[in-house]
Amino acid sequence: MKEFYTLNDLQNWGEATAGTDPPIRLGVFGDPVEHSRSPEMQNAALQACDLPMSYARFRIRAEELETALRLLPKLNFVGINLTIPHKIPAVQLMDELDGFAGSVGAVNTVGLAGERLAGYNTDGAGFSRAIRSDFSVDLRDLRVLLFGAGGGAGRSIAMQAAIEGCERLVLVNRTTEKAQQLAMELRPFFADARVAAPVARLEAVPWEERALRFQIANTDLIVNATALGMRRSDPPLLSAFLLAPHLMVYDTVYATGRTPLLTAAAEAGARGANGLSMLLHQGALAFETWFDRDAPLAEMRAAISSTTP
Ligand code: NAP
């Protein structure tokens, strides 16, 4: 199998995959895509379940997405995952959309029903399961401060927290207008009589130290759903001096060790977890969508733990 395939390979699939056994019938589309750990995880799951097919990476440019997706039914694919930059544009290309993907406006999992493309989003539920497994708490009991509320992952996490009825949700984004827009969309979920006095249950705040200091004092869980931390040279999302021991800090960026944000959390005495658990659970939910059976979590976890740098 190649490190990644391209649209040209999909258009000449017989030639590009000659001798590949078991055949590739699943994969992830992204650009870049080299960083994705989904192939290791999903191939371990396919093997553990004796499903004779494999999962590959595809470097598909933004303008190639529609052509690439439309080739899949002809090539006998079972499904595809989508990552940067495809999650939001894919919504317009689906023949069917599940309710959560429609509300979030982003698709991370595509299933094939004959010629039809069905879009799902497992990031929100995957995040919720990750929080439960890493911190032994439910989202609904938490006051959440979410950075990156304008991106695909951030919107999914915010929607999930709203659906589960979290205690409080504060949205922050580099481009503040996107956080404000999301807060408007989520308002109906926070319309009940519950009061989180002396603070609002739902708000979008600017990314400014003074505003953040106040919010952090009224927060249980801080989430990084920005791209900050994906590169080793990135600064931490927040400095240790802004954090406190009562906090849980979840960094959706995945790595086997500590990300810069989690190093800051540890310095402040806060608990932290990185995005490997979300990767695992969103992937397990995608597997369950494609095959309508439980995913082999232990094998999937072992595969990503041993291959993530
Ligand atoms: P996306 O749709 O491109 O969104 C990127 C987000 O990051 C936006 O909110 C953007 O703000 C913000 N951002 C980008 N560069 C920034 C910077 N230098 N400073 C501050 N904010 C910045 O990407 P995505 O798919 O949501 O991914 C976002 C993060 O989630 C990534 O770190 C990814 O690794 C992680 N993720 C993890 C999992 C998992 O399973 N663990 C799954 C999905 C995503 P603007 O709106 O202002 O541009």
Tab-separated table of C-alpha atoms and ligand atoms in Angstrom:
chain	number	residue	atom	x	y	z
A	1	MET	CA	0.000	0.000	0.000
A	2	LYS	CA	1.257	3.534	-0.766
A	3	GLU	CA	1.772	6.173	1.958
A	4	PHE	CA	-1.147	7.993	0.324
A	5	TYR	CA	-3.187	7.805	-2.885
A	6	THR	CA	-4.438	10.696	-5.047
A	7	LEU	CA	-7.422	11.505	-7.264
A	8	ASN	CA	-5.383	10.297	-10.219
A	9	ASP	CA	-4.992	6.926	-8.473
A	10	LEU	CA	-8.759	6.725	-7.865
A	11	GLN	CA	-9.302	7.421	-11.577
A	12	ASN	CA	-6.914	4.569	-12.460
A	13	TRP	CA	-7.757	2.392	-9.475
A	14	GLY	CA	-7.085	-1.023	-11.009
A	15	GLU	CA	-3.591	0.001	-12.001
A	16	ALA	CA	-2.847	1.950	-8.776
A	17	THR	CA	-3.802	-0.949	-6.540
A	18	ALA	CA	-2.690	-3.927	-8.647
A	19	GLY	CA	-1.610	-6.686	-6.263
A	20	THR	CA	-2.978	-4.928	-3.152
A	21	ASP	CA	-4.464	-7.560	-0.893
A	22	PRO	CA	-6.821	-7.236	0.921
A	23	PRO	CA	-8.443	-4.646	-1.379
A	24	ILE	CA	-8.759	-1.011	-0.238
A	25	ARG	CA	-12.437	-0.275	0.409
A	26	LEU	CA	-12.143	2.415	3.092
A	27	GLY	CA	-9.980	5.465	3.685
A	28	VAL	CA	-9.534	9.048	4.789
A	29	PHE	CA	-9.592	12.060	2.442
A	30	GLY	CA	-7.596	15.112	3.557
A	31	ASP	CA	-4.982	17.664	2.564
A	32	PRO	CA	-2.606	17.282	4.284
A	33	VAL	CA	-3.369	13.689	5.228
A	34	GLU	CA	0.029	12.224	6.069
A	35	HIS	CA	-0.503	12.945	9.797
A	36	SER	CA	-3.715	10.910	10.013
A	37	ARG	CA	-3.520	7.890	12.332
A	38	SER	CA	-6.900	6.546	11.158
A	39	PRO	CA	-5.385	3.899	8.811
A	40	GLU	CA	-3.460	2.186	11.632
A	41	MET	CA	-6.533	2.249	13.869
A	42	GLN	CA	-9.090	1.118	11.283
A	43	ASN	CA	-6.841	-1.548	9.771
A	44	ALA	CA	-6.375	-3.039	13.264
A	45	ALA	CA	-10.165	-3.078	13.637
A	46	LEU	CA	-10.707	-4.704	10.207
A	47	GLN	CA	-8.152	-7.394	11.038
A	48	ALA	CA	-9.568	-8.066	14.496
A	49	CYS	CA	-13.040	-8.522	12.969
A	50	ASP	CA	-11.809	-10.678	10.041
A	51	LEU	CA	-13.121	-8.212	7.483
A	52	PRO	CA	-11.096	-8.795	4.275
A	53	MET	CA	-10.466	-5.189	3.208
A	54	SER	CA	-8.117	-2.349	4.075
A	55	TYR	CA	-8.173	1.396	4.807
A	56	ALA	CA	-5.821	3.923	3.135
A	57	ARG	CA	-4.886	7.615	3.145
A	58	PHE	CA	-5.933	9.824	0.198
A	59	ARG	CA	-4.473	13.269	-0.458
A	60	ILE	CA	-7.471	14.942	-2.065
A	61	ARG	CA	-7.343	18.692	-2.749
A	62	ALA	CA	-10.344	20.886	-1.892
A	63	GLU	CA	-11.371	21.245	-5.543
A	64	GLU	CA	-11.123	17.463	-6.120
A	65	LEU	CA	-13.514	16.387	-3.359
A	66	GLU	CA	-16.710	16.010	-5.386
A	67	THR	CA	-15.046	14.020	-8.187
A	68	ALA	CA	-13.287	11.777	-5.669
A	69	LEU	CA	-16.467	11.097	-3.671
A	70	ARG	CA	-18.491	10.279	-6.811
A	71	LEU	CA	-15.948	7.646	-7.847
A	72	LEU	CA	-16.351	5.667	-4.599
A	73	PRO	CA	-19.558	3.709	-5.377
A	74	LYS	CA	-18.119	2.515	-8.701
A	75	LEU	CA	-14.978	1.312	-6.906
A	76	ASN	CA	-16.918	-0.749	-4.355
A	77	PHE	CA	-15.966	1.369	-1.330
A	78	VAL	CA	-17.727	0.876	2.021
A	79	GLY	CA	-17.070	4.397	3.285
A	80	ILE	CA	-14.649	7.247	3.852
A	81	ASN	CA	-13.572	9.575	6.644
A	82	LEU	CA	-13.015	13.270	5.957
A	83	THR	CA	-10.499	15.555	7.584
A	84	ILE	CA	-9.118	19.080	6.954
A	85	PRO	CA	-10.286	20.808	4.685
A	86	HIS	CA	-13.253	18.686	3.608
A	87	LYS	CA	-15.628	18.377	6.590
A	88	ILE	CA	-17.669	21.514	5.970
A	89	PRO	CA	-17.736	21.576	2.106
A	90	ALA	CA	-18.796	17.890	2.062
A	91	VAL	CA	-22.187	18.746	3.576
A	92	GLN	CA	-23.360	20.117	0.189
A	93	LEU	CA	-22.218	16.974	-1.620
A	94	MET	CA	-24.145	14.382	0.405
A	95	ASP	CA	-27.332	12.717	-0.865
A	96	GLU	CA	-28.421	12.117	2.758
A	97	LEU	CA	-27.315	13.752	5.987
A	98	ASP	CA	-27.869	12.522	9.513
A	99	GLY	CA	-29.393	14.976	11.993
A	100	PHE	CA	-26.233	15.759	13.960
A	101	ALA	CA	-24.094	16.312	10.836
A	102	GLY	CA	-26.803	18.612	9.477
A	103	SER	CA	-26.989	20.666	12.687
A	104	VAL	CA	-23.216	20.981	12.971
A	105	GLY	CA	-22.759	21.625	9.264
A	106	ALA	CA	-19.823	19.225	9.008
A	107	VAL	CA	-19.341	15.604	7.910
A	108	ASN	CA	-16.467	13.401	9.093
A	109	THR	CA	-17.828	9.999	8.019
A	110	VAL	CA	-19.397	9.025	4.698
A	111	GLY	CA	-21.262	5.756	4.175
A	112	LEU	CA	-22.327	4.370	0.816
A	113	ALA	CA	-25.809	3.076	0.154
A	114	GLY	CA	-25.658	1.977	-3.490
A	115	GLU	CA	-24.795	5.109	-5.466
A	116	ARG	CA	-25.887	7.391	-2.628
A	117	LEU	CA	-23.527	9.150	-0.230
A	118	ALA	CA	-24.724	9.382	3.385
A	119	GLY	CA	-22.988	11.912	5.677
A	120	TYR	CA	-22.479	11.473	9.426
A	121	ASN	CA	-20.502	13.259	12.085
A	122	THR	CA	-18.979	11.179	14.893
A	123	ASP	CA	-16.705	13.915	16.331
A	124	GLY	CA	-19.235	15.156	18.904
A	125	ALA	CA	-20.197	11.766	20.331
A	126	GLY	CA	-16.545	10.668	20.133
A	127	PHE	CA	-15.536	13.703	22.194
A	128	SER	CA	-18.229	12.980	24.791
A	129	ARG	CA	-17.047	9.371	25.194
A	130	ALA	CA	-13.446	10.591	25.455
A	131	ILE	CA	-14.296	12.960	28.331
A	132	ARG	CA	-16.116	10.171	30.156
A	133	SER	CA	-13.228	7.739	29.721
A	134	ASP	CA	-10.424	10.235	30.548
A	135	PHE	CA	-12.012	12.130	33.437
A	136	SER	CA	-14.894	9.848	34.599
A	137	VAL	CA	-17.418	12.679	34.269
A	138	ASP	CA	-20.343	13.427	31.971
A	139	LEU	CA	-20.411	16.522	29.787
A	140	ARG	CA	-23.827	17.471	31.144
A	141	ASP	CA	-22.301	18.090	34.595
A	142	LEU	CA	-19.592	20.443	33.334
A	143	ARG	CA	-18.976	24.121	32.756
A	144	VAL	CA	-17.097	24.081	29.443
A	145	LEU	CA	-14.763	26.717	27.963
A	146	LEU	CA	-14.179	25.843	24.294
A	147	PHE	CA	-11.430	27.341	22.108
A	148	GLY	CA	-11.760	26.881	18.341
A	149	ALA	CA	-15.534	27.177	18.277
A	150	GLY	CA	-15.436	28.289	14.625
A	151	GLY	CA	-13.863	25.110	13.229
A	152	GLY	CA	-15.413	21.756	12.289
A	153	ALA	CA	-14.263	19.960	15.453
A	154	GLY	CA	-15.169	22.908	17.669
A	155	ARG	CA	-18.691	23.167	16.243
A	156	SER	CA	-19.217	19.415	16.782
A	157	ILE	CA	-18.018	19.603	20.391
A	158	ALA	CA	-20.174	22.661	21.123
A	159	MET	CA	-23.263	21.029	19.595
A	160	GLN	CA	-22.677	17.832	21.594
A	161	ALA	CA	-22.238	19.796	24.845
A	162	ALA	CA	-25.463	21.696	24.082
A	163	ILE	CA	-27.441	18.535	23.237
A	164	GLU	CA	-26.259	16.861	26.453
A	165	GLY	CA	-27.324	19.958	28.412
A	166	CYS	CA	-23.961	20.932	29.889
A	167	GLU	CA	-24.031	23.313	32.854
A	168	ARG	CA	-22.341	26.146	30.962
A	169	LEU	CA	-20.776	26.678	27.566
A	170	VAL	CA	-18.407	29.519	26.748
A	171	LEU	CA	-17.222	29.822	23.149
A	172	VAL	CA	-13.926	31.392	22.070
A	173	ASN	CA	-12.505	31.644	18.572
A	174	ARG	CA	-9.683	33.541	16.869
A	175	THR	CA	-12.328	34.993	14.538
A	176	THR	CA	-14.798	36.049	17.241
A	177	GLU	CA	-17.774	36.436	14.865
A	178	LYS	CA	-17.853	32.678	14.263
A	179	ALA	CA	-18.150	32.012	18.018
A	180	GLN	CA	-20.924	34.606	18.247
A	181	GLN	CA	-22.755	33.008	15.323
A	182	LEU	CA	-22.529	29.569	16.957
A	183	ALA	CA	-23.795	30.945	20.273
A	184	MET	CA	-26.886	32.247	18.430
A	185	GLU	CA	-27.474	28.836	16.855
A	186	LEU	CA	-27.174	27.082	20.229
A	187	ARG	CA	-29.392	29.484	22.181
A	188	PRO	CA	-32.504	27.216	22.058
A	189	PHE	CA	-30.603	24.505	23.947
A	190	PHE	CA	-29.957	26.868	26.860
A	191	ALA	CA	-33.417	28.379	27.109
A	192	ASP	CA	-34.574	26.468	30.220
A	193	ALA	CA	-34.867	27.985	33.668
A	194	ARG	CA	-31.567	26.667	34.986
A	195	VAL	CA	-29.324	29.527	36.093
A	196	ALA	CA	-25.561	29.381	36.460
A	197	ALA	CA	-25.476	32.641	38.432
A	198	PRO	CA	-23.539	34.899	38.518
A	199	VAL	CA	-22.644	34.022	34.919
A	200	ALA	CA	-24.575	33.323	31.725
A	201	ARG	CA	-25.017	29.659	30.746
A	202	LEU	CA	-24.095	30.335	27.116
A	203	GLU	CA	-21.866	33.070	25.782
A	204	ALA	CA	-19.216	33.891	23.208
A	205	VAL	CA	-16.282	35.878	24.595
A	206	PRO	CA	-13.289	37.555	22.966
A	207	TRP	CA	-9.880	35.899	23.117
A	208	GLU	CA	-8.478	38.406	25.647
A	209	GLU	CA	-6.651	37.650	28.855
A	210	ARG	CA	-8.974	39.632	31.129
A	211	ALA	CA	-12.123	37.983	29.794
A	212	LEU	CA	-10.508	34.550	29.917
A	213	ARG	CA	-9.332	34.926	33.536
A	214	PHE	CA	-12.897	35.569	34.620
A	215	GLN	CA	-14.251	32.654	32.570
A	216	ILE	CA	-11.639	30.185	33.784
A	217	ALA	CA	-12.710	30.821	37.389
A	218	ASN	CA	-16.192	29.636	36.314
A	219	THR	CA	-15.056	26.646	34.244
A	220	ASP	CA	-14.516	22.922	34.922
A	221	LEU	CA	-13.319	21.788	31.490
A	222	ILE	CA	-11.140	23.704	29.011
A	223	VAL	CA	-11.061	22.298	25.470
A	224	ASN	CA	-8.605	23.148	22.710
A	225	ALA	CA	-10.273	22.526	19.348
A	226	THR	CA	-8.005	24.949	17.478
A	227	ALA	CA	-5.164	23.945	15.189
A	228	LEU	CA	-2.705	25.360	17.775
A	229	GLY	CA	-0.476	22.544	18.994
A	230	MET	CA	-0.471	20.540	15.757
A	231	ARG	CA	3.040	21.845	15.018
A	232	ARG	CA	5.760	21.345	17.598
A	233	SER	CA	6.761	25.017	17.278
A	234	ASP	CA	3.245	26.258	18.226
A	235	PRO	CA	2.952	28.235	21.474
A	236	PRO	CA	0.662	26.753	24.167
A	237	LEU	CA	-2.976	27.804	23.867
A	238	LEU	CA	-2.850	29.195	27.423
A	239	SER	CA	-0.002	29.846	29.849
A	240	ALA	CA	0.236	27.898	33.086
A	241	PHE	CA	-0.347	31.065	35.118
A	242	LEU	CA	-3.896	31.316	33.736
A	243	LEU	CA	-4.722	27.722	34.712
A	244	ALA	CA	-5.635	26.293	38.127
A	245	PRO	CA	-5.688	22.881	39.857
A	246	HIS	CA	-9.504	22.540	39.763
A	247	LEU	CA	-9.507	22.343	35.941
A	248	MET	CA	-9.714	19.477	33.496
A	249	VAL	CA	-7.938	20.322	30.229
A	250	TYR	CA	-8.663	18.408	27.015
A	251	ASP	CA	-6.473	19.022	23.961
A	252	THR	CA	-8.046	17.582	20.794
A	253	VAL	CA	-4.576	17.598	19.215
A	254	TYR	CA	-3.282	14.068	19.456
A	255	ALA	CA	0.154	12.914	20.471
A	256	THR	CA	1.417	10.089	22.650
A	257	GLY	CA	2.942	12.531	25.102
A	258	ARG	CA	2.018	15.976	26.344
A	259	THR	CA	1.115	18.768	23.957
A	260	PRO	CA	2.291	22.323	24.915
A	261	LEU	CA	-1.143	22.983	26.446
A	262	LEU	CA	-0.990	19.828	28.549
A	263	THR	CA	2.491	20.752	29.773
A	264	ALA	CA	1.035	24.077	30.939
A	265	ALA	CA	-1.887	22.233	32.590
A	266	ALA	CA	0.488	19.914	34.448
A	267	GLU	CA	2.551	22.897	35.644
A	268	ALA	CA	-0.628	24.416	37.069
A	269	GLY	CA	-1.599	21.147	38.796
A	270	ALA	CA	-4.611	20.607	36.496
A	271	ARG	CA	-5.645	17.252	35.021
A	272	GLY	CA	-5.155	16.864	31.274
A	273	ALA	CA	-5.743	14.484	28.355
A	274	ASN	CA	-4.856	14.643	24.677
A	275	GLY	CA	-6.931	13.913	21.580
A	276	LEU	CA	-5.989	10.249	21.207
A	277	SER	CA	-9.129	9.213	23.094
A	278	MET	CA	-11.345	11.359	20.825
A	279	LEU	CA	-9.588	9.924	17.773
A	280	LEU	CA	-10.296	6.436	19.107
A	281	HIS	CA	-13.964	6.999	19.903
A	282	GLN	CA	-14.877	8.956	16.756
A	283	GLY	CA	-13.159	6.194	14.760
A	284	ALA	CA	-14.995	3.444	16.643
A	285	LEU	CA	-18.314	5.188	15.946
A	286	ALA	CA	-17.416	5.474	12.235
A	287	PHE	CA	-16.619	1.736	12.163
A	288	GLU	CA	-19.985	1.014	13.788
A	289	THR	CA	-21.726	3.185	11.182
A	290	TRP	CA	-20.124	1.265	8.304
A	291	PHE	CA	-20.480	-2.265	9.669
A	292	ASP	CA	-23.401	-2.058	12.113
A	293	ARG	CA	-21.430	-3.926	14.776
A	294	ASP	CA	-19.352	-3.036	17.844
A	295	ALA	CA	-15.840	-1.800	17.140
A	296	PRO	CA	-12.897	-3.661	18.716
A	297	LEU	CA	-11.782	-0.804	20.975
A	298	ALA	CA	-8.800	-2.544	22.600
A	299	GLU	CA	-7.144	-3.358	19.256
A	300	MET	CA	-7.846	0.119	17.905
A	301	ARG	CA	-6.424	1.775	21.028
A	302	ALA	CA	-3.281	-0.372	20.906
A	303	ALA	CA	-2.738	0.493	17.223
A	304	ILE	CA	-2.830	4.272	17.720
A	305	SER	CA	-0.851	4.228	20.962
A	306	SER	CA	2.022	2.410	19.276
A	307	THR	CA	2.132	4.517	16.094
A	308	THR	CA	1.475	8.114	17.223
A	309	PRO	CA	4.647	10.213	17.414
B	1	NAP	P1	-10.764	23.603	11.103
B	1	NAP	O1	-12.186	23.375	10.740
B	1	NAP	O2	-9.809	24.082	10.056
B	1	NAP	O3	-10.763	24.672	12.331
B	1	NAP	C1	-9.572	25.219	12.811
B	1	NAP	C2	-9.852	26.023	14.085
B	1	NAP	O4	-8.587	26.419	14.634
B	1	NAP	C3	-10.644	27.307	13.837
B	1	NAP	O5	-11.422	27.579	14.972
B	1	NAP	C4	-9.527	28.356	13.661
B	1	NAP	O6	-9.930	29.675	13.992
B	1	NAP	C5	-8.551	27.853	14.706
B	1	NAP	N1	-7.159	28.257	14.454
B	1	NAP	C6	-6.383	27.904	13.401
B	1	NAP	N2	-5.154	28.434	13.540
B	1	NAP	C7	-5.164	29.140	14.712
B	1	NAP	C8	-4.194	29.924	15.396
B	1	NAP	N3	-2.958	30.080	14.924
B	1	NAP	N4	-4.538	30.507	16.568
B	1	NAP	C9	-5.781	30.322	17.067
B	1	NAP	N5	-6.764	29.606	16.457
B	1	NAP	C10	-6.440	29.005	15.289
B	1	NAP	O7	-10.075	22.298	11.707
B	1	NAP	P2	-10.754	21.100	12.569
B	1	NAP	O8	-10.942	19.918	11.704
B	1	NAP	O9	-11.884	21.652	13.354
B	1	NAP	O10	-9.517	20.762	13.555
B	1	NAP	C11	-9.242	21.597	14.658
B	1	NAP	C12	-8.414	20.842	15.697
B	1	NAP	O11	-9.139	19.715	16.159
B	1	NAP	C13	-7.090	20.332	15.170
B	1	NAP	O12	-6.105	20.527	16.160
B	1	NAP	C14	-7.334	18.829	14.995
B	1	NAP	O13	-6.137	18.096	15.221
B	1	NAP	C15	-8.323	18.568	16.101
B	1	NAP	N6	-9.177	17.390	15.849
B	1	NAP	C16	-8.967	16.283	16.605
B	1	NAP	C17	-9.761	15.168	16.430
B	1	NAP	C18	-9.526	13.956	17.270
B	1	NAP	O14	-10.124	12.934	16.989
B	1	NAP	N7	-8.682	14.015	18.276
B	1	NAP	C19	-10.789	15.164	15.478
B	1	NAP	C20	-10.978	16.322	14.714
B	1	NAP	C21	-10.167	17.433	14.905
B	1	NAP	P3	-10.591	30.632	12.869
B	1	NAP	O15	-12.046	30.262	12.811
B	1	NAP	O16	-10.357	31.992	13.386
B	1	NAP	O17	-9.880	30.347	11.570
